[in-house]
PDB file of C-alpha atoms in Angstrom:
ATOM      1  CA  ALA A   1      23.098  21.959  -1.616  1.00  0.00           C
ATOM      2  CA  VAL A   2      21.897  24.883   0.488  1.00  0.00           C
ATOM      3  CA  ASP A   3      19.769  26.166  -2.399  1.00  0.00           C
ATOM      4  CA  MET A   4      18.235  22.728  -2.933  1.00  0.00           C
ATOM      5  CA  ALA A   5      17.451  22.424   0.795  1.00  0.00           C
ATOM      6  CA  ALA A   6      15.844  25.863   0.748  1.00  0.00           C
ATOM      7  CA  PHE A   7      13.856  24.831  -2.322  1.00  0.00           C
ATOM      8  CA  GLU A   8      12.538  21.738  -0.547  1.00  0.00           C
ATOM      9  CA  ALA A   9      11.728  23.739   2.589  1.00  0.00           C
ATOM     10  CA  ASN A  10       9.771  26.287   0.583  1.00  0.00           C
ATOM     11  CA  LYS A  11       7.927  23.492  -1.238  1.00  0.00           C
ATOM     12  CA  LEU A  12       6.736  22.264   2.168  1.00  0.00           C
ATOM     13  CA  LEU A  13       5.745  25.804   3.116  1.00  0.00           C
ATOM     14  CA  ALA A  14       3.884  26.115  -0.200  1.00  0.00           C
ATOM     15  CA  VAL A  15       2.065  22.877   0.469  1.00  0.00           C
ATOM     16  CA  SER A  16       1.014  24.194   3.885  1.00  0.00           C
ATOM     17  CA  LEU A  17      -0.241  27.411   2.330  1.00  0.00           C
ATOM     18  CA  HIS A  18      -2.185  25.473  -0.264  1.00  0.00           C
ATOM     19  CA  ALA A  19      -3.689  23.353   2.529  1.00  0.00           C
ATOM     20  CA  LEU A  20      -4.747  26.476   4.458  1.00  0.00           C
ATOM     21  CA  ALA A  21      -6.286  27.885   1.291  1.00  0.00           C
ATOM     22  CA  ASP A  22      -8.189  24.604   0.826  1.00  0.00           C
ATOM     23  CA  CYS A  23      -9.515  24.832   4.386  1.00  0.00           C
ATOM     24  CA  ILE A  24     -10.743  28.388   3.825  1.00  0.00           C
ATOM     25  CA  ARG A  25     -12.248  27.319   0.500  1.00  0.00           C
ATOM     26  CA  LEU A  26     -14.141  24.532   2.265  1.00  0.00           C
ATOM     27  CA  VAL A  27     -15.444  26.959   4.890  1.00  0.00           C
ATOM     28  CA  ASN A  28     -16.578  29.269   2.124  1.00  0.00           C
ATOM     29  CA  ALA A  29     -18.264  26.428   0.273  1.00  0.00           C
ATOM     30  CA  LEU A  30     -20.230  25.435   3.368  1.00  0.00           C
ATOM     31  CA  THR A  31     -21.210  29.035   4.094  1.00  0.00           C
ATOM     32  CA  PRO A  32     -24.351  30.461   2.446  1.00  0.00           C
ATOM     33  CA  GLN A  33     -23.485  32.699  -0.499  1.00  0.00           C
ATOM     34  CA  GLY A  34     -24.787  35.904   1.114  1.00  0.00           C
ATOM     35  CA  THR A  35     -22.908  35.463   4.370  1.00  0.00           C
ATOM     36  CA  ARG A  36     -19.433  34.525   3.089  1.00  0.00           C
ATOM     37  CA  SER A  37     -16.610  36.419   4.620  1.00  0.00           C
ATOM     38  CA  HIS A  38     -14.906  38.767   2.195  1.00  0.00           C
ATOM     39  CA  VAL A  39     -11.767  38.448   4.329  1.00  0.00           C
ATOM     40  CA  ASN A  40     -11.795  34.662   3.952  1.00  0.00           C
ATOM     41  CA  VAL A  41     -12.046  34.891   0.191  1.00  0.00           C
ATOM     42  CA  LYS A  42      -9.163  37.343   0.037  1.00  0.00           C
ATOM     43  CA  ALA A  43      -7.097  35.226   2.419  1.00  0.00           C
ATOM     44  CA  GLU A  44      -7.669  32.162   0.262  1.00  0.00           C
ATOM     45  CA  GLU A  45      -6.518  34.035  -2.859  1.00  0.00           C
ATOM     46  CA  ALA A  46      -3.490  35.497  -1.061  1.00  0.00           C
ATOM     47  CA  MET A  47      -2.338  32.129   0.251  1.00  0.00           C
ATOM     48  CA  GLU A  48      -2.676  30.488  -3.168  1.00  0.00           C
ATOM     49  CA  GLY A  49      -0.729  33.332  -4.757  1.00  0.00           C
ATOM     50  CA  GLN A  50       2.005  33.253  -2.125  1.00  0.00           C
ATOM     51  CA  ALA A  51       2.373  29.480  -2.402  1.00  0.00           C
ATOM     52  CA  SER A  52       2.731  29.611  -6.203  1.00  0.00           C
ATOM     53  CA  GLN A  53       5.219  32.470  -5.998  1.00  0.00           C
ATOM     54  CA  LEU A  54       7.371  30.609  -3.433  1.00  0.00           C
ATOM     55  CA  VAL A  55       7.561  27.495  -5.566  1.00  0.00           C
ATOM     56  CA  SER A  56       8.283  29.433  -8.719  1.00  0.00           C
ATOM     57  CA  GLU A  57      11.071  31.499  -7.097  1.00  0.00           C
ATOM     58  CA  ARG A  58      12.727  28.500  -5.514  1.00  0.00           C
ATOM     59  CA  LYS A  59      12.585  26.474  -8.721  1.00  0.00           C
ATOM     60  CA  LYS A  60      14.459  29.248 -10.543  1.00  0.00           C
ATOM     61  CA  GLN A  61      17.027  29.428  -7.748  1.00  0.00           C
ATOM     62  CA  ALA A  62      17.432  25.673  -7.814  1.00  0.00           C
ATOM     63  CA  GLU A  63      17.884  25.652 -11.585  1.00  0.00           C
ATOM     64  CA  ASP A  64      20.569  28.344 -11.357  1.00  0.00           C
ATOM     65  CA  ALA A  65      22.340  26.484  -8.554  1.00  0.00           C
ATOM     66  CA  LEU A  66      22.334  23.186 -10.436  1.00  0.00           C
ATOM     67  CA  ALA A  67      23.540  24.826 -13.636  1.00  0.00           C
ATOM     68  CA  ARG A  68      26.393  26.359 -11.640  1.00  0.00           C
ATOM     69  CA  ALA A  69      27.121  23.007  -9.987  1.00  0.00           C
ATOM     70  CA  ILE A  70      27.458  21.405 -13.424  1.00  0.00           C
ATOM     71  CA  GLU A  71      29.944  24.085 -14.467  1.00  0.00           C
ATOM     72  CA  ILE A  72      32.010  23.671 -11.284  1.00  0.00           C
ATOM     73  CA  ASN A  73      32.087  19.877 -11.470  1.00  0.00           C
ATOM     74  CA  GLU A  74      32.974  19.933 -15.171  1.00  0.00           C
ATOM     75  CA  GLU A  75      35.927  22.187 -14.417  1.00  0.00           C
ATOM     76  CA  ALA A  76      37.077  20.369 -11.259  1.00  0.00           C
ATOM     77  CA  LEU A  77      36.308  16.728 -12.130  1.00  0.00           C
ATOM     78  CA  GLY A  78      35.860  16.687 -15.898  1.00  0.00           C
ATOM     79  CA  PRO A  79      32.739  16.632 -18.085  1.00  0.00           C
ATOM     80  CA  THR A  80      32.293  12.851 -17.801  1.00  0.00           C
ATOM     81  CA  HIS A  81      32.305  12.518 -14.012  1.00  0.00           C
ATOM     82  CA  ASP A  82      29.286  10.865 -12.367  1.00  0.00           C
ATOM     83  CA  ARG A  83      28.711  13.983 -10.252  1.00  0.00           C
ATOM     84  CA  VAL A  84      28.039  15.913 -13.452  1.00  0.00           C
ATOM     85  CA  ALA A  85      25.551  13.200 -14.439  1.00  0.00           C
ATOM     86  CA  LYS A  86      23.883  13.497 -11.038  1.00  0.00           C
ATOM     87  CA  ASN A  87      23.496  17.253 -11.474  1.00  0.00           C
ATOM     88  CA  CYS A  88      22.066  16.691 -14.981  1.00  0.00           C
ATOM     89  CA  ILE A  89      19.448  14.286 -13.592  1.00  0.00           C
ATOM     90  CA  ALA A  90      18.373  16.785 -10.913  1.00  0.00           C
ATOM     91  CA  LEU A  91      18.221  19.654 -13.395  1.00  0.00           C
ATOM     92  CA  SER A  92      16.241  17.567 -15.863  1.00  0.00           C
ATOM     93  CA  LEU A  93      13.655  16.935 -13.161  1.00  0.00           C
ATOM     94  CA  LEU A  94      13.127  20.665 -12.711  1.00  0.00           C
ATOM     95  CA  HIS A  95      12.727  21.082 -16.485  1.00  0.00           C
ATOM     96  CA  LEU A  96      10.245  18.238 -16.472  1.00  0.00           C
ATOM     97  CA  GLU A  97       8.186  19.978 -13.796  1.00  0.00           C
ATOM     98  CA  ARG A  98       8.174  23.097 -16.018  1.00  0.00           C
ATOM     99  CA  HIS A  99       7.112  21.005 -19.032  1.00  0.00           C
ATOM    100  CA  ASP A 100      10.349  21.922 -20.829  1.00  0.00           C
ATOM    101  CA  PHE A 101      10.735  18.414 -22.167  1.00  0.00           C
ATOM    102  CA  SER A 102      13.374  19.193 -24.811  1.00  0.00           C
ATOM    103  CA  LYS A 103      15.875  20.504 -22.257  1.00  0.00           C
ATOM    104  CA  GLY A 104      14.972  17.670 -19.876  1.00  0.00           C
ATOM    105  CA  GLU A 105      15.591  15.036 -22.545  1.00  0.00           C
ATOM    106  CA  ARG A 106      18.969  16.508 -23.529  1.00  0.00           C
ATOM    107  CA  LEU A 107      20.124  16.432 -19.903  1.00  0.00           C
ATOM    108  CA  CYS A 108      18.875  12.876 -19.421  1.00  0.00           C
ATOM    109  CA  ARG A 109      20.639  11.672 -22.570  1.00  0.00           C
ATOM    110  CA  ARG A 110      23.873  13.254 -21.347  1.00  0.00           C
ATOM    111  CA  ALA A 111      23.540  11.679 -17.882  1.00  0.00           C
ATOM    112  CA  VAL A 112      22.848   8.193 -19.322  1.00  0.00           C
ATOM    113  CA  LYS A 113      25.846   8.475 -21.672  1.00  0.00           C
ATOM    114  CA  ILE A 114      28.171   9.570 -18.879  1.00  0.00           C
ATOM    115  CA  LEU A 115      27.034   6.809 -16.538  1.00  0.00           C
ATOM    116  CA  ASP A 116      27.077   4.092 -19.205  1.00  0.00           C
ATOM    117  CA  ASN A 117      30.698   4.951 -19.996  1.00  0.00           C
ATOM    118  CA  ALA A 118      31.538   5.156 -16.273  1.00  0.00           C
ATOM    119  CA  VAL A 119      30.166   1.661 -15.576  1.00  0.00           C
ATOM    120  CA  VAL A 120      32.116   0.162 -18.472  1.00  0.00           C
ATOM    121  CA  SER A 121      35.270   1.961 -17.352  1.00  0.00           C
ATOM    122  CA  ALA A 122      34.860   0.864 -13.744  1.00  0.00           C
ATOM    123  CA  ARG A 123      34.343  -2.770 -14.691  1.00  0.00           C
ATOM    124  CA  ASN A 124      37.317  -2.870 -17.050  1.00  0.00           C
ATOM    125  CA  ILE A 125      39.840  -0.901 -14.980  1.00  0.00           C
ATOM    126  CA  MET A 126      38.792  -1.268 -11.329  1.00  0.00           C
ATOM    127  CA  GLN A 127      42.205  -0.265  -9.991  1.00  0.00           C
ATOM    128  CA  ALA A 128      42.712   2.779 -12.176  1.00  0.00           C
ATOM    129  CA  PRO A 129      43.217   6.167 -10.459  1.00  0.00           C
ATOM    130  CA  ASN A 130      39.991   8.125 -10.107  1.00  0.00           C
ATOM    131  CA  SER A 131      37.982   5.183 -11.510  1.00  0.00           C
ATOM    132  CA  HIS A 132      34.248   5.178 -10.866  1.00  0.00           C
ATOM    133  CA  ASP A 133      32.729   2.851  -8.311  1.00  0.00           C
ATOM    134  CA  PRO A 134      30.053   0.737 -10.087  1.00  0.00           C
ATOM    135  CA  SER A 135      28.241   0.116  -6.766  1.00  0.00           C
ATOM    136  CA  SER A 136      27.268   3.791  -6.726  1.00  0.00           C
ATOM    137  CA  THR A 137      27.177   4.472 -10.459  1.00  0.00           C
ATOM    138  CA  VAL A 138      24.847   1.601 -11.494  1.00  0.00           C
ATOM    139  CA  PRO A 139      21.890   2.714  -9.282  1.00  0.00           C
ATOM    140  CA  LEU A 140      22.400   6.275 -10.553  1.00  0.00           C
ATOM    141  CA  LEU A 141      22.275   4.903 -14.101  1.00  0.00           C
ATOM    142  CA  ALA A 142      18.931   3.300 -13.310  1.00  0.00           C
ATOM    143  CA  THR A 143      17.666   6.655 -12.022  1.00  0.00           C
ATOM    144  CA  ALA A 144      18.849   8.406 -15.181  1.00  0.00           C
ATOM    145  CA  LEU A 145      17.169   5.770 -17.370  1.00  0.00           C
ATOM    146  CA  THR A 146      13.895   6.132 -15.474  1.00  0.00           C
ATOM    147  CA  GLN A 147      14.051   9.918 -15.675  1.00  0.00           C
ATOM    148  CA  HIS A 148      14.753   9.733 -19.408  1.00  0.00           C
ATOM    149  CA  ALA A 149      11.856   7.319 -19.908  1.00  0.00           C
ATOM    150  CA  GLU A 150       9.527   9.675 -18.003  1.00  0.00           C
ATOM    151  CA  VAL A 151      10.505  12.560 -20.262  1.00  0.00           C
ATOM    152  CA  LEU A 152       9.863  10.455 -23.350  1.00  0.00           C
ATOM    153  CA  VAL A 153       6.462   9.404 -22.011  1.00  0.00           C
ATOM    154  CA  GLU A 154       5.512  13.042 -21.506  1.00  0.00           C
ATOM    155  CA  LYS A 155       6.526  13.654 -25.134  1.00  0.00           C
ATOM    156  CA  GLY A 156       4.353  10.724 -26.256  1.00  0.00           C
ATOM    157  CA  LYS A 157       7.322   8.579 -27.336  1.00  0.00           C
ATOM    158  CA  PHE A 158       6.096   5.428 -25.620  1.00  0.00           C
ATOM    159  CA  ASP A 159       8.053   2.947 -27.811  1.00  0.00           C
ATOM    160  CA  ASP A 160      11.304   4.784 -27.096  1.00  0.00           C
ATOM    161  CA  ALA A 161      10.592   4.939 -23.361  1.00  0.00           C
ATOM    162  CA  THR A 162       9.863   1.217 -22.982  1.00  0.00           C
ATOM    163  CA  PRO A 163      13.408  -0.210 -23.410  1.00  0.00           C
ATOM    164  CA  LEU A 164      14.873   2.472 -21.114  1.00  0.00           C
ATOM    165  CA  GLN A 165      12.416   1.657 -18.330  1.00  0.00           C
ATOM    166  CA  LYS A 166      12.911  -2.084 -18.817  1.00  0.00           C
ATOM    167  CA  ARG A 167      16.663  -1.655 -18.454  1.00  0.00           C
ATOM    168  CA  ALA A 168      16.193   0.412 -15.296  1.00  0.00           C
ATOM    169  CA  LEU A 169      13.989  -2.358 -13.886  1.00  0.00           C
ATOM    170  CA  GLN A 170      16.614  -4.983 -14.676  1.00  0.00           C
ATOM    171  CA  ILE A 171      19.290  -2.955 -12.908  1.00  0.00           C
ATOM    172  CA  ASP A 172      17.194  -2.400  -9.798  1.00  0.00           C
ATOM    173  CA  GLU A 173      15.978  -6.001  -9.638  1.00  0.00           C
ATOM    174  CA  SER A 174      19.569  -7.240  -9.906  1.00  0.00           C
ATOM    175  CA  ALA A 175      20.687  -4.881  -7.141  1.00  0.00           C
ATOM    176  CA  LEU A 176      17.814  -6.006  -4.910  1.00  0.00           C
ATOM    177  CA  THR A 177      18.607  -9.696  -5.436  1.00  0.00           C
ATOM    178  CA  THR A 178      22.242  -9.101  -4.569  1.00  0.00           C
ATOM    179  CA  ALA A 179      21.328  -7.108  -1.444  1.00  0.00           C
ATOM    180  CA  LEU A 180      18.961  -9.833  -0.218  1.00  0.00           C
ATOM    181  CA  GLU A 181      21.594 -12.520  -0.766  1.00  0.00           C
ATOM    182  CA  GLU A 182      24.277 -10.506   1.043  1.00  0.00           C
ATOM    183  CA  SER A 183      21.910  -9.819   3.922  1.00  0.00           C
ATOM    184  CA  MET A 184      21.122 -13.485   4.245  1.00  0.00           C
ATOM    185  CA  ILE A 185      24.806 -14.518   4.158  1.00  0.00           C
ATOM    186  CA  LEU A 186      25.714 -11.844   6.719  1.00  0.00           C
ATOM    187  CA  SER A 187      22.996 -12.925   9.110  1.00  0.00           C
ATOM    188  CA  MET A 188      24.173 -16.544   8.989  1.00  0.00           C
ATOM    189  CA  THR A 189      27.869 -15.831   9.506  1.00  0.00           C
ATOM    190  CA  VAL A 190      28.019 -12.989  12.052  1.00  0.00           C
ATOM    191  CA  VAL A 191      25.890 -11.450  14.754  1.00  0.00           C
ATOM    192  CA  ALA A 192      24.823  -8.184  13.266  1.00  0.00           C
ATOM    193  CA  SER A 193      24.314  -5.134  15.464  1.00  0.00           C
ATOM    194  CA  ASP A 194      21.001  -3.321  15.560  1.00  0.00           C
ATOM    195  CA  THR A 195      22.561  -0.498  13.567  1.00  0.00           C
ATOM    196  CA  GLU A 196      23.801  -2.851  10.858  1.00  0.00           C
ATOM    197  CA  THR A 197      20.436  -4.610  10.734  1.00  0.00           C
ATOM    198  CA  ALA A 198      18.604  -1.295  10.424  1.00  0.00           C
ATOM    199  CA  ALA A 199      20.977  -0.088   7.692  1.00  0.00           C
ATOM    200  CA  SER A 200      20.591  -3.321   5.733  1.00  0.00           C
ATOM    201  CA  ALA A 201      16.809  -3.168   6.135  1.00  0.00           C
ATOM    202  CA  ALA A 202      16.695   0.408   4.931  1.00  0.00           C
ATOM    203  CA  PHE A 203      18.840  -0.416   1.895  1.00  0.00           C
ATOM    204  CA  ILE A 204      16.625  -3.362   0.945  1.00  0.00           C
ATOM    205  CA  ARG A 205      13.498  -1.290   1.410  1.00  0.00           C
ATOM    206  CA  SER A 206      14.931   1.448  -0.773  1.00  0.00           C
ATOM    207  CA  LEU A 207      15.786  -0.991  -3.564  1.00  0.00           C
ATOM    208  CA  THR A 208      12.362  -2.648  -3.290  1.00  0.00           C
ATOM    209  CA  ARG A 209      10.668   0.694  -3.613  1.00  0.00           C
ATOM    210  CA  ARG A 210      12.751   1.417  -6.714  1.00  0.00           C
ATOM    211  CA  VAL A 211      11.559  -1.848  -8.256  1.00  0.00           C
ATOM    212  CA  VAL A 212       7.946  -0.930  -7.437  1.00  0.00           C
ATOM    213  CA  ARG A 213       8.477   2.440  -9.096  1.00  0.00           C
ATOM    214  CA  ASP A 214       9.951   0.805 -12.201  1.00  0.00           C
ATOM    215  CA  LEU A 215       7.084  -1.699 -12.454  1.00  0.00           C
ATOM    216  CA  ARG A 216       4.481   1.050 -12.085  1.00  0.00           C
ATOM    217  CA  GLN A 217       6.149   3.200 -14.731  1.00  0.00           C
ATOM    218  CA  LEU A 218       6.289   0.253 -17.146  1.00  0.00           C
ATOM    219  CA  SER A 219       2.655  -0.515 -16.436  1.00  0.00           C
ATOM    220  CA  ARG A 220       1.758   3.082 -17.189  1.00  0.00           C
ATOM    221  CA  ILE A 221       3.664   2.985 -20.488  1.00  0.00           C
ATOM    222  CA  CYS A 222       1.920  -0.236 -21.523  1.00  0.00           C
ATOM    223  CA  LEU A 223      -1.439   1.251 -20.622  1.00  0.00           C
ATOM    224  CA  LEU A 224      -0.752   4.324 -22.765  1.00  0.00           C
ATOM    225  CA  LYS A 225       0.328   2.067 -25.627  1.00  0.00           C
ATOM    226  CA  GLY A 226      -2.850   0.037 -25.350  1.00  0.00           C
ATOM    227  CA  SER A 227      -1.083  -3.138 -24.140  1.00  0.00           C
ATOM    228  CA  LEU A 228      -3.682  -3.770 -21.457  1.00  0.00           C
ATOM    229  CA  ASP A 229      -2.650  -7.340 -20.545  1.00  0.00           C
ATOM    230  CA  ASN A 230       0.959  -6.287 -20.007  1.00  0.00           C
ATOM    231  CA  ALA A 231      -0.126  -3.202 -18.072  1.00  0.00           C
ATOM    232  CA  LEU A 232      -2.262  -5.313 -15.702  1.00  0.00           C
ATOM    233  CA  GLU A 233       0.503  -7.914 -15.255  1.00  0.00           C
ATOM    234  CA  LEU A 234       3.077  -5.254 -14.357  1.00  0.00           C
ATOM    235  CA  ALA A 235       0.659  -3.457 -12.029  1.00  0.00           C
ATOM    236  CA  THR A 236      -0.067  -6.752 -10.275  1.00  0.00           C
ATOM    237  CA  GLN A 237       3.672  -7.371  -9.868  1.00  0.00           C
ATOM    238  CA  ALA A 238       4.056  -3.875  -8.435  1.00  0.00           C
ATOM    239  CA  VAL A 239       1.284  -4.577  -5.904  1.00  0.00           C
ATOM    240  CA  SER A 240       2.890  -7.869  -4.868  1.00  0.00           C
ATOM    241  CA  THR A 241       6.335  -6.260  -4.544  1.00  0.00           C
ATOM    242  CA  ALA A 242       5.028  -3.290  -2.569  1.00  0.00           C
ATOM    243  CA  ASP A 243       2.998  -5.587  -0.327  1.00  0.00           C
ATOM    244  CA  SER A 244       6.131  -7.577   0.511  1.00  0.00           C
ATOM    245  CA  LEU A 245       7.315  -4.621   2.590  1.00  0.00           C
ATOM    246  CA  ILE A 246       4.180  -4.434   4.697  1.00  0.00           C
ATOM    247  CA  PRO A 247       4.329  -6.501   7.921  1.00  0.00           C
ATOM    248  CA  HIS A 248       1.428  -8.957   8.244  1.00  0.00           C
ATOM    249  CA  GLU A 249       0.285 -10.751  11.395  1.00  0.00           C
ATOM    250  CA  ASP A 250       0.621 -14.164   9.774  1.00  0.00           C
ATOM    251  CA  GLY A 251       4.218 -13.402   8.832  1.00  0.00           C
ATOM    252  CA  VAL A 252       5.516 -12.254  12.232  1.00  0.00           C
ATOM    253  CA  ASP A 253       9.049 -13.415  12.802  1.00  0.00           C
ATOM    254  CA  ASP A 254       9.268 -16.050  15.541  1.00  0.00           C
ATOM    255  CA  GLY A 255      12.976 -15.532  16.153  1.00  0.00           C
ATOM    256  CA  GLY A 256      13.861 -18.923  14.674  1.00  0.00           C
ATOM    257  CA  ALA A 257      16.363 -19.914  12.043  1.00  0.00           C
ATOM    258  CA  GLY A 258      14.606 -17.881   9.364  1.00  0.00           C
ATOM    259  CA  ALA A 259      14.533 -14.714  11.455  1.00  0.00           C
ATOM    260  CA  HIS A 260      16.899 -12.835   9.142  1.00  0.00           C
ATOM    261  CA  LYS A 261      14.388 -13.066   6.299  1.00  0.00           C
ATOM    262  CA  ALA A 262      12.102 -10.628   8.033  1.00  0.00           C
ATOM    263  CA  ASP A 263      14.779  -8.097   8.928  1.00  0.00           C
ATOM    264  CA  HIS A 264      13.621  -5.647   6.259  1.00  0.00           C
ATOM    265  CA  LEU A 265      10.079  -5.769   7.686  1.00  0.00           C
ATOM    266  CA  ARG A 266      11.025  -4.672  11.202  1.00  0.00           C
ATOM    267  CA  PHE A 267      11.194  -0.975  10.435  1.00  0.00           C
ATOM    268  CA  PRO A 268       7.869  -0.011   8.823  1.00  0.00           C
ATOM    269  CA  CYS A 269       7.595   3.315   6.999  1.00  0.00           C
ATOM    270  CA  ILE A 270       4.492   5.199   5.851  1.00  0.00           C
ATOM    271  CA  SER A 271       6.086   5.577   2.386  1.00  0.00           C
ATOM    272  CA  GLU A 272       5.706   1.864   1.767  1.00  0.00           C
ATOM    273  CA  HIS A 273       2.016   2.013   2.519  1.00  0.00           C
ATOM    274  CA  ILE A 274       1.711   4.918   0.055  1.00  0.00           C
ATOM    275  CA  ASP A 275       3.576   2.874  -2.562  1.00  0.00           C
ATOM    276  CA  LEU A 276       1.166  -0.020  -2.080  1.00  0.00           C
ATOM    277  CA  ALA A 277      -1.859   2.267  -2.363  1.00  0.00           C
ATOM    278  CA  ALA A 278      -0.460   3.760  -5.569  1.00  0.00           C
ATOM    279  CA  ALA A 279       0.230   0.310  -7.045  1.00  0.00           C
ATOM    280  CA  LEU A 280      -3.264  -0.827  -6.125  1.00  0.00           C
ATOM    281  CA  THR A 281      -4.672   2.237  -7.874  1.00  0.00           C
ATOM    282  CA  ASP A 282      -2.678   1.377 -11.008  1.00  0.00           C
ATOM    283  CA  GLN A 283      -4.014  -2.169 -10.859  1.00  0.00           C
ATOM    284  CA  ALA A 284      -7.578  -0.900 -10.510  1.00  0.00           C
ATOM    285  CA  ILE A 285      -7.128   1.429 -13.481  1.00  0.00           C
ATOM    286  CA  ALA A 286      -5.779  -1.427 -15.626  1.00  0.00           C
ATOM    287  CA  LEU A 287      -8.717  -3.628 -14.586  1.00  0.00           C
ATOM    288  CA  MET A 288     -11.277  -0.906 -15.356  1.00  0.00           C
ATOM    289  CA  THR A 289      -9.652  -0.250 -18.718  1.00  0.00           C
ATOM    290  CA  LYS A 290     -10.028  -3.950 -19.508  1.00  0.00           C
ATOM    291  CA  GLY A 291     -13.682  -3.759 -18.504  1.00  0.00           C
ATOM    292  CA  ARG A 292     -13.221  -5.706 -15.309  1.00  0.00           C
TER     293      ARG A 292
END
């Protein structure tokens, strides 16, 4: 965990260094060729080099840490525990970033197999000792399926990726529907505290963003396969779903009987605006590809 935190911190530092290098590059671009500062050029190159080195070093450390975590969890909890699957998903992401798709796919396949078996086991023997909790395993399964689909897309296996991503979408949509129903029932039966309301809203937002991600990924796959109508339909659904998290003036809650319906809109986050912008971009690409 410490290594992963350090990796993320160094990624942020690398981004900052890249940004500084971009600023210097812009200054150089706006400066006449004969008067450019040699120091600025060298500083730009140094910052770019340092940023790349930081990311590369931390990725290797993160890979080693995750590989060690898999070994520890296999020994302590068994090779089929969902924590092993979680480690496999994280490690596959690092391999994906390095374009090592074969290793990434093997890890994803293992994670999906572990989680599939865990869900079946949890549903059949809920009271068994050390049984898996489906409430935590099922969302992790959706993540593993999405990760596996992404690896397959990068390998050009679009037909193989489609059913995996569709299944992930079904899982996330089902979880979102259940969360919305439970939130509505809770609001009608008890007076929820601000903390409970915020927690419920955050959970619903998180699930909604997962659905947006799934729709966008499916749209991308359809676009790559040449299924333009399906790609546009999915991108449009992603836009509509992402937009549902953005508060609008004409939808301000008046505090009446339907107040609970807007609970998940009371805590806006910049990430949701970014999701909407990305979905709109996907929609525009699909429209342009169709000649519209």
